[in-house]
Coordinates of C-alpha atoms and ligand atoms in Angstrom, one line a residue:
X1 CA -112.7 -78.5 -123.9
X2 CA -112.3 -76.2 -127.3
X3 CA -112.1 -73.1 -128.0
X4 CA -113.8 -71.4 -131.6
X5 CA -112.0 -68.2 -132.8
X6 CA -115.8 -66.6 -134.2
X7 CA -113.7 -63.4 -134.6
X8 CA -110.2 -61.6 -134.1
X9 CA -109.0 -64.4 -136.3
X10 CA -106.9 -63.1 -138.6
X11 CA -108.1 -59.8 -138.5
X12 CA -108.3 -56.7 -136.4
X13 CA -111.9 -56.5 -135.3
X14 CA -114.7 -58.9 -134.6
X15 CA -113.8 -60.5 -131.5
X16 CA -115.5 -63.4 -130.3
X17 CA -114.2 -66.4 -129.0
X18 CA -116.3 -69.4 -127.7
X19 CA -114.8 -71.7 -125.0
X20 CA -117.3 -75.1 -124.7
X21 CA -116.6 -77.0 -121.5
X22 CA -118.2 -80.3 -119.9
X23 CA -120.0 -77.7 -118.1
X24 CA -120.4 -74.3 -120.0
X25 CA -120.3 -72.5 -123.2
X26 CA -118.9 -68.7 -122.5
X27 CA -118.1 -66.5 -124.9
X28 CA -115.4 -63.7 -124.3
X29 CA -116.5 -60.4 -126.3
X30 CA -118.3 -60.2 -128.8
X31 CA -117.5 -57.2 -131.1
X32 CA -118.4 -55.9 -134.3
X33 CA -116.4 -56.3 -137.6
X34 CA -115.3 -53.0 -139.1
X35 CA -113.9 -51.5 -141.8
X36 CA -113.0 -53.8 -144.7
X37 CA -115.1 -56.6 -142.7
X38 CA -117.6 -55.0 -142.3
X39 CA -120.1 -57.6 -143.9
X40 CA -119.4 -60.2 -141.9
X41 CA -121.5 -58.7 -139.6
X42 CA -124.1 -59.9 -141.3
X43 CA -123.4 -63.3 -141.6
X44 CA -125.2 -65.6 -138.3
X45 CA -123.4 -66.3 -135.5
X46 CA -121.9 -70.1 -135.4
X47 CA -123.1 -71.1 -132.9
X48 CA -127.1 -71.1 -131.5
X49 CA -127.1 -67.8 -128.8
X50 CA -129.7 -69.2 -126.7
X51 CA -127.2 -71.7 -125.8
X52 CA -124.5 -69.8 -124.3
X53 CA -124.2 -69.3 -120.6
X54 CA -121.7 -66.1 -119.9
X55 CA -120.3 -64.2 -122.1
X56 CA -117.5 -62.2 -120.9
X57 CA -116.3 -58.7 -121.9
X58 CA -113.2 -57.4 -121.6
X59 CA -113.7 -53.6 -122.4
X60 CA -115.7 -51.2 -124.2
X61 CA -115.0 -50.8 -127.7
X62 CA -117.0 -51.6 -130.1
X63 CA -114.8 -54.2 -132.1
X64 CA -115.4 -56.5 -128.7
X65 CA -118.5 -55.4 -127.2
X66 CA -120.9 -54.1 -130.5
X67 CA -122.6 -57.1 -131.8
X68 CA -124.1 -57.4 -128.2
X69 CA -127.1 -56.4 -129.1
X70 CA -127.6 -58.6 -131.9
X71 CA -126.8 -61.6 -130.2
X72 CA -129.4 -60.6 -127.7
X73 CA -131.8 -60.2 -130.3
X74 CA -131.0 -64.1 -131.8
X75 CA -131.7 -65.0 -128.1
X76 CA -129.0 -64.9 -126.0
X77 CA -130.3 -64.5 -122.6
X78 CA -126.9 -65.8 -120.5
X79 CA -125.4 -63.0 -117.8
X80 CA -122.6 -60.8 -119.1
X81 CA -119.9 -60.1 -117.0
X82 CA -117.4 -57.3 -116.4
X83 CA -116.0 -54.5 -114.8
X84 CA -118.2 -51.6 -113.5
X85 CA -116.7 -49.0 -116.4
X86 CA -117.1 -51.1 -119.1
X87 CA -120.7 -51.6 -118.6
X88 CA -121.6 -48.3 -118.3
X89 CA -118.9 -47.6 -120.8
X90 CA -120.6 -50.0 -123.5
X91 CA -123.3 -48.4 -123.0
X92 CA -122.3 -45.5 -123.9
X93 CA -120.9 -47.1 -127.0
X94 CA -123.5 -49.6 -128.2
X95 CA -126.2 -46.4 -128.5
X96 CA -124.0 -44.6 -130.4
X97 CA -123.3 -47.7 -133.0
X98 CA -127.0 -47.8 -133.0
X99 CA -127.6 -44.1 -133.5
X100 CA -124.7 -44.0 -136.3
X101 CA -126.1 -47.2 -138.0
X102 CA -129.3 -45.4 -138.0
X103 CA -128.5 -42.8 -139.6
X104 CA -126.4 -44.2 -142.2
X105 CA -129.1 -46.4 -143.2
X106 CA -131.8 -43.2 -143.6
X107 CA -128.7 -41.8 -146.0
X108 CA -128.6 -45.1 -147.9
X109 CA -132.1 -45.3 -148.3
X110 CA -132.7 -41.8 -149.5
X111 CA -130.1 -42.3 -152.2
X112 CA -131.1 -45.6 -152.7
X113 CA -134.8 -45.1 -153.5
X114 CA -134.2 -43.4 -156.4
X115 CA -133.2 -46.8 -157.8
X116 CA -135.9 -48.9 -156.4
X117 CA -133.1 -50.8 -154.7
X118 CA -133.4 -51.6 -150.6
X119 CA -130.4 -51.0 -148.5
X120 CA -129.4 -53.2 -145.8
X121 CA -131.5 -52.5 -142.7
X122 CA -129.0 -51.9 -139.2
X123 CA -127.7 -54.3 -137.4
X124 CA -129.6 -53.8 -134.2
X125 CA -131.9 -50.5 -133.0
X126 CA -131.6 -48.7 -129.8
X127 CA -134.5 -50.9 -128.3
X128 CA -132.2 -53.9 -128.5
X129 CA -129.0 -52.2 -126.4
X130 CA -131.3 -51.7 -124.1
X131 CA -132.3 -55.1 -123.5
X132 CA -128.3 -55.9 -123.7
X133 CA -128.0 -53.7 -121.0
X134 CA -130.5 -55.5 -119.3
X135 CA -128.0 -58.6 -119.2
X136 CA -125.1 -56.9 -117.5
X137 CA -125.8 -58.6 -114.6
X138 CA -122.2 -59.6 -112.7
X139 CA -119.7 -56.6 -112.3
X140 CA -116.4 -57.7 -110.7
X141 CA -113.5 -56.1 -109.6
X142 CA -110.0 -57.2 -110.5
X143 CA -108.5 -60.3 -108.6
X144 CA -111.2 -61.7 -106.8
X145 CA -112.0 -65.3 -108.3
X146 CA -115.7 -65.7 -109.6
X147 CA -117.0 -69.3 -109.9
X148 CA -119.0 -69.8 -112.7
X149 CA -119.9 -73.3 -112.1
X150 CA -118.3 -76.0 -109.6
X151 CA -115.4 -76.7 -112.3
X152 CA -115.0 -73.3 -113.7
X153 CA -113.5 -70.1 -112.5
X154 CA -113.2 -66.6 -113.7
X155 CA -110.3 -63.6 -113.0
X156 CA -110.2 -60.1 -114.4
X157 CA -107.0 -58.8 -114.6
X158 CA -106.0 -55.2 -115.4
X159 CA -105.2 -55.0 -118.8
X160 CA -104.3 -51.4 -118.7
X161 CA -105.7 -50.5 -122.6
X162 CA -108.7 -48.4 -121.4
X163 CA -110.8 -47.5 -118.4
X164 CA -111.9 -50.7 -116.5
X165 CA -110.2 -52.8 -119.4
X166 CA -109.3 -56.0 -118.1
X167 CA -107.8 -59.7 -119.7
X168 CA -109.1 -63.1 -118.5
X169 CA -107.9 -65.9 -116.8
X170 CA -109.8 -68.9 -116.5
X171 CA -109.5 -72.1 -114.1
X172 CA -111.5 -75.0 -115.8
X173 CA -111.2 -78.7 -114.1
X174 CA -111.6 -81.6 -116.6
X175 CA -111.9 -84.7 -113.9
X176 CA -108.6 -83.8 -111.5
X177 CA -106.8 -82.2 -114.3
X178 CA -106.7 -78.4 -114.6
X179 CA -106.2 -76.4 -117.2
X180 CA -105.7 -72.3 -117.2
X181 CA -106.3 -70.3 -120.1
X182 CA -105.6 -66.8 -120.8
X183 CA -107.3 -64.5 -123.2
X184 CA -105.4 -60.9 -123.1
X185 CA -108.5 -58.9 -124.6
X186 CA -106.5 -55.6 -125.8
X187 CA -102.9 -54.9 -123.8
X188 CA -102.3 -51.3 -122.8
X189 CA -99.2 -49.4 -123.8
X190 CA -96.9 -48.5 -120.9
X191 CA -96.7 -45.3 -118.8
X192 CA -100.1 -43.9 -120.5
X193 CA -101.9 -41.4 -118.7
X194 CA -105.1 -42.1 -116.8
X195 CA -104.6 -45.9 -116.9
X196 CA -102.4 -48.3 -115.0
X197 CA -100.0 -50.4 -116.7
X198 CA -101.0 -53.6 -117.5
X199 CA -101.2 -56.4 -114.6
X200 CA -98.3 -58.7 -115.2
X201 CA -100.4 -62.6 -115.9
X202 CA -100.2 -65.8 -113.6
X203 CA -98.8 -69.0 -115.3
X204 CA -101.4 -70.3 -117.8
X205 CA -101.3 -73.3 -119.9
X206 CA -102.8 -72.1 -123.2
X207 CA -102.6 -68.2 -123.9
X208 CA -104.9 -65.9 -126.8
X209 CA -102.6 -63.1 -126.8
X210 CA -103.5 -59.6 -129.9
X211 CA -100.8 -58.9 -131.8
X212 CA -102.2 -55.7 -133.0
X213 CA -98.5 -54.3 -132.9
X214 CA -97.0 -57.5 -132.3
X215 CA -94.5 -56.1 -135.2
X216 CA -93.5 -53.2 -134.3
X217 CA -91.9 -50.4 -131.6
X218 CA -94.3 -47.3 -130.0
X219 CA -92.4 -44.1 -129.6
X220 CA -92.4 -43.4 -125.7
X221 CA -95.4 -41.2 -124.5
X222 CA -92.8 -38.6 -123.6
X223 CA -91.0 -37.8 -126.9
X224 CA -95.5 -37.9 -128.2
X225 CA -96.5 -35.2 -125.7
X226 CA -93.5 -32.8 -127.6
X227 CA -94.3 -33.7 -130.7
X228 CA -98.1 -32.6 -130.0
X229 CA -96.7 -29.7 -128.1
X230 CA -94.8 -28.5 -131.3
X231 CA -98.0 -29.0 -133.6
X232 CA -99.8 -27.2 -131.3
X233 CA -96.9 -24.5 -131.3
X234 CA -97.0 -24.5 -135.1
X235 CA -100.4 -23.3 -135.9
X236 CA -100.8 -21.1 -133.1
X237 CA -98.0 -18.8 -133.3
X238 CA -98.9 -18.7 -137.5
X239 CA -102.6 -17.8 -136.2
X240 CA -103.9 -20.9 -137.4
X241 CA -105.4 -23.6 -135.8
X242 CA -104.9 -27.3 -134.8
X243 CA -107.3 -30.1 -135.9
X244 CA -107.2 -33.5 -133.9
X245 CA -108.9 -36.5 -134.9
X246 CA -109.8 -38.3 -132.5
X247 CA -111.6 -41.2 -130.9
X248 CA -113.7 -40.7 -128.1
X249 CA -112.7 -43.3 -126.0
X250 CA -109.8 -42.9 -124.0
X251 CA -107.7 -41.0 -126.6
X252 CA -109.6 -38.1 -126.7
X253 CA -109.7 -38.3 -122.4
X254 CA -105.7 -38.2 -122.7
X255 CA -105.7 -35.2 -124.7
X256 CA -107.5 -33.2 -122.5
X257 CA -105.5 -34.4 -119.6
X258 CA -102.5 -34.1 -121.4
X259 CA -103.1 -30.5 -122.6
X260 CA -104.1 -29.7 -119.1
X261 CA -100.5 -31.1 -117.9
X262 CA -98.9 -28.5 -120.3
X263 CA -101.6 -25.6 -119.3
X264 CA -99.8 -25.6 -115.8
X265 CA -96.8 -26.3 -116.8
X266 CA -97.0 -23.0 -118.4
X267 CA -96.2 -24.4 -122.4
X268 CA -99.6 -23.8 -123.6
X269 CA -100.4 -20.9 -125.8
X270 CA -103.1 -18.9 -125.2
X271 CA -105.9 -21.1 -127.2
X272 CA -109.4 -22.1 -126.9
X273 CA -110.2 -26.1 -126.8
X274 CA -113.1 -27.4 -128.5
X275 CA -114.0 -30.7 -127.6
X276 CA -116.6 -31.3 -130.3
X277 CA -118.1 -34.7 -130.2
X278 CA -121.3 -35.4 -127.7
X279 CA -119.7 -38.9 -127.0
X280 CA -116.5 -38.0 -125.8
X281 CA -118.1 -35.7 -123.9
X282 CA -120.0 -37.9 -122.6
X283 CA -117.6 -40.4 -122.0
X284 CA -115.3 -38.0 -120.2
X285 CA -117.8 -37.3 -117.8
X286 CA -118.5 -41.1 -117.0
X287 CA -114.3 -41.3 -116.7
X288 CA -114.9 -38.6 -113.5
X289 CA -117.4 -40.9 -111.7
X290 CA -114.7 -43.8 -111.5
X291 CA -111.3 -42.3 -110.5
X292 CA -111.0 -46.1 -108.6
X293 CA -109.6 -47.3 -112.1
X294 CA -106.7 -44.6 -112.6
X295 CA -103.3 -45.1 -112.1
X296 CA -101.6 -43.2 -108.8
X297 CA -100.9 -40.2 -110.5
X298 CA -103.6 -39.7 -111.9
X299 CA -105.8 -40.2 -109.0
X300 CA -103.8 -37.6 -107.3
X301 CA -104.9 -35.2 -109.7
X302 CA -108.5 -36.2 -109.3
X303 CA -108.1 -35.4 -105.7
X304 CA -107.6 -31.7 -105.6
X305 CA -109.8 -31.1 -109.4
X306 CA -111.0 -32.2 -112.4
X307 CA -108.4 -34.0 -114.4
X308 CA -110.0 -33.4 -117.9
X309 CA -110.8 -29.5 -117.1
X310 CA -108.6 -26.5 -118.2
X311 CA -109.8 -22.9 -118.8
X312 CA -111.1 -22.0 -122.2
X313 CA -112.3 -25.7 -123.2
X314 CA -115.6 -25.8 -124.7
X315 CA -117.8 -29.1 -124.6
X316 CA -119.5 -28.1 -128.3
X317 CA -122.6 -31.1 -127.6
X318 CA -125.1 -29.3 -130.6
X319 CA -124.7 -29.2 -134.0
X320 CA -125.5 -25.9 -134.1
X321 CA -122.0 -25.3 -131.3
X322 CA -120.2 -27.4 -133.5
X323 CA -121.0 -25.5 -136.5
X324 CA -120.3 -22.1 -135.1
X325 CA -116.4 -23.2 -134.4
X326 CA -116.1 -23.0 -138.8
X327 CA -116.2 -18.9 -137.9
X328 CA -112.4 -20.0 -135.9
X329 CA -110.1 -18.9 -137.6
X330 CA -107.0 -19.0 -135.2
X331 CA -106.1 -20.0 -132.1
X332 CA -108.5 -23.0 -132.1
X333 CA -107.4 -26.5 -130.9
X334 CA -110.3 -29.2 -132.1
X335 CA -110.7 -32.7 -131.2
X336 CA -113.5 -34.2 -132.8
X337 CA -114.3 -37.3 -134.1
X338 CA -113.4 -39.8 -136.1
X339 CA -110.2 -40.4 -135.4
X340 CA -110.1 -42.2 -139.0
X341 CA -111.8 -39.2 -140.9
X342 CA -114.4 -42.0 -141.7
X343 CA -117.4 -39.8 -141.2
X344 CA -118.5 -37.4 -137.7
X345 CA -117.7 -34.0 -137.4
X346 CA -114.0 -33.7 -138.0
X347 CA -114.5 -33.6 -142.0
X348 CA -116.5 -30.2 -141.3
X349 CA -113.2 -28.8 -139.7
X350 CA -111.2 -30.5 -141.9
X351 CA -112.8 -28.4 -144.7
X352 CA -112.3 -25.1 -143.0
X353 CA -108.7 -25.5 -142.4
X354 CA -107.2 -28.1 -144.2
X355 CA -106.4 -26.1 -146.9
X356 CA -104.7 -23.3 -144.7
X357 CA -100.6 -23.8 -144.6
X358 CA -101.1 -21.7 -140.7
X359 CA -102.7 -25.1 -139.1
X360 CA -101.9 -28.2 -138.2
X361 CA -103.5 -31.8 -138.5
X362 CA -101.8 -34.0 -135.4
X363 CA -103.2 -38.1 -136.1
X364 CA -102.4 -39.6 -133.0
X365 CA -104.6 -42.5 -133.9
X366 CA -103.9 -45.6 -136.4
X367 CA -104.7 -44.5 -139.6
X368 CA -105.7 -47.6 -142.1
X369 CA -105.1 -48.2 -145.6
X370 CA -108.0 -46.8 -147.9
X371 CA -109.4 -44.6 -145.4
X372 CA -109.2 -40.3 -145.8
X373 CA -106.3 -40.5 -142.8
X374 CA -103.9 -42.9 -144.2
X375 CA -104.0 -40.7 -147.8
X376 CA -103.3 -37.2 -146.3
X377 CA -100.9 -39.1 -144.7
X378 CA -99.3 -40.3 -147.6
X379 CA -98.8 -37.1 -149.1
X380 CA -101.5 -36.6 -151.4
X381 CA -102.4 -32.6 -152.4
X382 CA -105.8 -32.7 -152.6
X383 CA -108.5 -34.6 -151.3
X384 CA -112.1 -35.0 -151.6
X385 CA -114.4 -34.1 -148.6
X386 CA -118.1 -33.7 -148.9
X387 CA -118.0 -34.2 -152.8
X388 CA -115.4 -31.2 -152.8
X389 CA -111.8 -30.9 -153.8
X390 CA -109.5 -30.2 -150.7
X391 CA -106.1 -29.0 -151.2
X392 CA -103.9 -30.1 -148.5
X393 CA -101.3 -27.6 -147.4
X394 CA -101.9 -28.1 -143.2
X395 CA -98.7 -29.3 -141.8
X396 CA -99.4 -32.8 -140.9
X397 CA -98.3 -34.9 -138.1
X398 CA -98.6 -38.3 -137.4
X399 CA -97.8 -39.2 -133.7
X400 CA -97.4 -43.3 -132.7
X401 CA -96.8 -42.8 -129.1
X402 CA -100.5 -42.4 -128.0
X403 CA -101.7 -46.0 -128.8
X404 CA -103.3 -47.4 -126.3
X405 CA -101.8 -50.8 -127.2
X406 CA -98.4 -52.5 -126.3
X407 CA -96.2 -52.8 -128.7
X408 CA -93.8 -56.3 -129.8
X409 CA -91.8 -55.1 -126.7
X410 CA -95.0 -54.7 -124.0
X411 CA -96.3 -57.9 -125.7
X412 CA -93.5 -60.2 -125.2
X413 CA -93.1 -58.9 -121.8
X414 CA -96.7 -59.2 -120.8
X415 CA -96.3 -62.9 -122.5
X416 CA -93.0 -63.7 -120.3
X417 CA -94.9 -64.0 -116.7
X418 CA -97.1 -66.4 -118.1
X419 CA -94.6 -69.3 -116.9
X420 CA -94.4 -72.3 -119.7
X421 CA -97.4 -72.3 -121.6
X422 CA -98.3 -75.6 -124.0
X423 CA -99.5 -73.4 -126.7
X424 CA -99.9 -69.3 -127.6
X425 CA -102.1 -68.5 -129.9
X426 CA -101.8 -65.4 -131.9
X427 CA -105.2 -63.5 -132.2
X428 CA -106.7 -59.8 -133.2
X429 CA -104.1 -58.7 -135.7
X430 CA -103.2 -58.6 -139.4
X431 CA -101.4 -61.7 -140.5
X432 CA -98.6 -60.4 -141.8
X433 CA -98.2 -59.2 -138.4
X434 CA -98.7 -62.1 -136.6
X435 CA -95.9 -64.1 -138.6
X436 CA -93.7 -61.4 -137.1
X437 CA -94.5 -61.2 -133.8
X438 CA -94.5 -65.1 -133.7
X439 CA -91.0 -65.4 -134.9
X440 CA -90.2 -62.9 -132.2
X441 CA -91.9 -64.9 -129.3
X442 CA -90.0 -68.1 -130.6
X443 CA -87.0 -66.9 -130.5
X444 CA -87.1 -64.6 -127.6
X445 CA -89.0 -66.8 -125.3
X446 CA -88.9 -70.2 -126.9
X447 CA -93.3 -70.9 -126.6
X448 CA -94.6 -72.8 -129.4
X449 CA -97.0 -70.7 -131.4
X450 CA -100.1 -71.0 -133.8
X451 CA -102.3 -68.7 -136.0
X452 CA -105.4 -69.9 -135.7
X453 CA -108.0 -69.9 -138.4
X454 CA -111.2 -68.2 -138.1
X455 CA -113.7 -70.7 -136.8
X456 CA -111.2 -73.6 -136.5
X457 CA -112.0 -75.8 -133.7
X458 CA -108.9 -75.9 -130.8
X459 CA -108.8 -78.6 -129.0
X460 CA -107.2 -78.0 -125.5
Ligands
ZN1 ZN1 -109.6 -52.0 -127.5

């Protein structure tokens, strides 16, 4: 048996592993490079598509499920497999890659025709997530064993990141010997909102464990929620208002739900909420049609209302909506997308009321080196936005707390119920990072660890 890293190899995005047993050849996720690897999306998958059997997702975003569609269109015609939400999640996701790749590519080739030059074509269109959809053909629930052939079984675990997120355990026999593997997918940050905390793992022999933060410590959600209370404090009671970048999975869900939480506590201002990005809006909808995924407490506020619903929040779905917030001038609280200022309708507001020292900018996402976010971030007075100079004289915020992955802590824990495995393999993280976090798990729980490299073969 071996297992290929084909992405999440020393890197952040990507993901795609491919297991090869006597029997099968499964893939778990398959997501699209981003940012600075953005290219190797275009590069052809190692392996022949038409050959592989399952491919299993562990949740919705787009750096594991968004080259879906492309390896549908090189032929992949295997079942997909995973929990209810992510499907209709992906979904969700995969048309709006297609939509935004779209229209990217109409921008390139406008500017590009001028110099007789071609720009590269998208990945996939919407006709192809549609046939992807097509192959979503096995939806489990957590903990209940799936064969997927007589030597080869499948569990979904919670893996508490997202809605219907889950981390995969797999039984394979080789002659009377067995061997369990464990592939964490993305590992939720404790005591979130909305989401459980992730499912403690059975003994495995070989673990694929992200070290996205295997380096470092979250704030808890607590001390988060006052810090956003406070930006929100700050611009309001200067008649300002308060920008939020955000994505529009998950993040943008706990927001609302967190903003709600301080509505009846009494702590929120009088304000109007804008929640300007027809995804999220979307996607918040979909999170009402499966409460079955929350955590207790959460569920207990689906029971008597609408967890994502307070008084004076407008869903802004047209452009035309979205454009008339720019007339706001105070007691506006925004949440729009991206949550890395890469593009979507947050620059607009950013624009309008960047420049004001009455409002506030709160990043409660990850903001990376090179992008708009991580420079405001850094200090710089002006910035460019739309071609224009911006000065920047919001007070900005920068809040760690609402990741919605473990930290080195949540990691290592996660890692200590998987009994005495022969090898961990470090996976989906930067590799400075992963030397960290490695040294940590040594030392701390004594497992013998490796970095593998992208497209290595692992022999297990
Ligand atoms: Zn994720």
């Amino acid at each position: 048996m071996k297992v290929v890293p084909c992405g999440g190899a020393k890197g952040v995005t990507g993901s795609c592993f491919l297991l090869e047993t006597d029997e099968l050849r499964i893939l778990i996720d398959c997501g699209l490079f981003q940012g600075a690897d953005e290219l190797k999306n275009y590069q052809p998958f190692p392996f022949d598509p038409k050959s592989i059997d399952y491919l299993i997702l562990t949740h919705a975003h787009v750096d594991h499920c968004g080259r879906i569609p492309l390896l549908v269109r090189e032929g992949f015609r295997g079942k997909i497999i995973s929990t209810r939400p992510t499907e209709k999640l992906s979904r969700l996701m995969l048309l709006d890659a297609s939509k935004v790749m779209y229209e990217n590519y109409k921008t390139a080739l406008k500017k590009l025709q001028r110099t007789g030059k071609a720009p590269t074509p998208p990945l996939y269109e919407e006709y192809d997530v549609l046939e992807a959809m097509e192959l979503f053909t096995i939806r489990l629930p957590y903990n209940e064993e799936f064969k997927l052939s007589r030597r080869v079984s499948l569990l979904l675990k919670d893996a508490g990141h997202i809605l219907g997120s889950s981390y995969v355990y797999l039984k394979v026999y080789e002659g009377s010997k067995l061997k369990r593997i464990l592939f964490s997918g993305d590992l939720g940050n404790k005591n979130k909102p909305i989401v459980k905390d992730p499912e403690p793992p059975e003994p495995a022999d070989y673990v694929f464990i992200e070290s996205t933060y295997g380096d470092r410590r979250h704030k808890s959600f607590e001390e988060s929620k006052e810090e956003l209370l406070q930006a929100i404090n700050y611009a309001l009671s200067r008649d300002g208002n308060v920008i939020i970048p955000s994505y529009a999975l998950e993040r943008a869900q706990e927001i609302l739900y967190v903003l709600r939480e301080f509505y009846e506590q009494g702590r929120l201002p009088r304000c109007s909420i804008y929640l300007d990005s027809p995804l999220a809006i979307a996607i918040t909808k979909l999170f009402t049609s499966h409460p079955e995924f929350y955590d207790r407490e959460a569920y207990k506020v689906f029971l008597e209302k609408n967890p994502f619903e307070l008084p004076n929040l407008y869903y802004t779905k047209e452009v035309e909506e979205s454009k008339a917030i720019n007339s706001v001038s105070s007691g506006a609280i925004i949440i729009a997308g991206s949550g890395m200022l890469d593009g979507g309708r947050v620059l607009h507001h950013l624009k309008y009321n960047l420049w004001r020292e009455e409002c506030s900018l709160v990043f409660v996402g990850y903001q990376p080196r090179g992008t708009l976010g991580r420079k405001i971030i850094d200090g710089e007075e002006k910035v460019r936005i739309f071609g224009e100079e911006v000065a920047v004289r919001a007070k900005v915020y920068t809040i760690n707390g609402f990741s919605s992955h473990a930290d080195q802590e949540g990691l290592i824990d996660w890692l200590s119920h998987t009994g005495n495995p022969k090898r961990v393999f470090l996976v989906h993280g930067e590799e400075e990072k992963m030397k960290t976090f490695s040294r940590a798990i040594e030392e701390r729980l004594g497992f013998r660890c490796s970095i593998p490299e992208p497209f290595s073969q692992i022999d297990l």
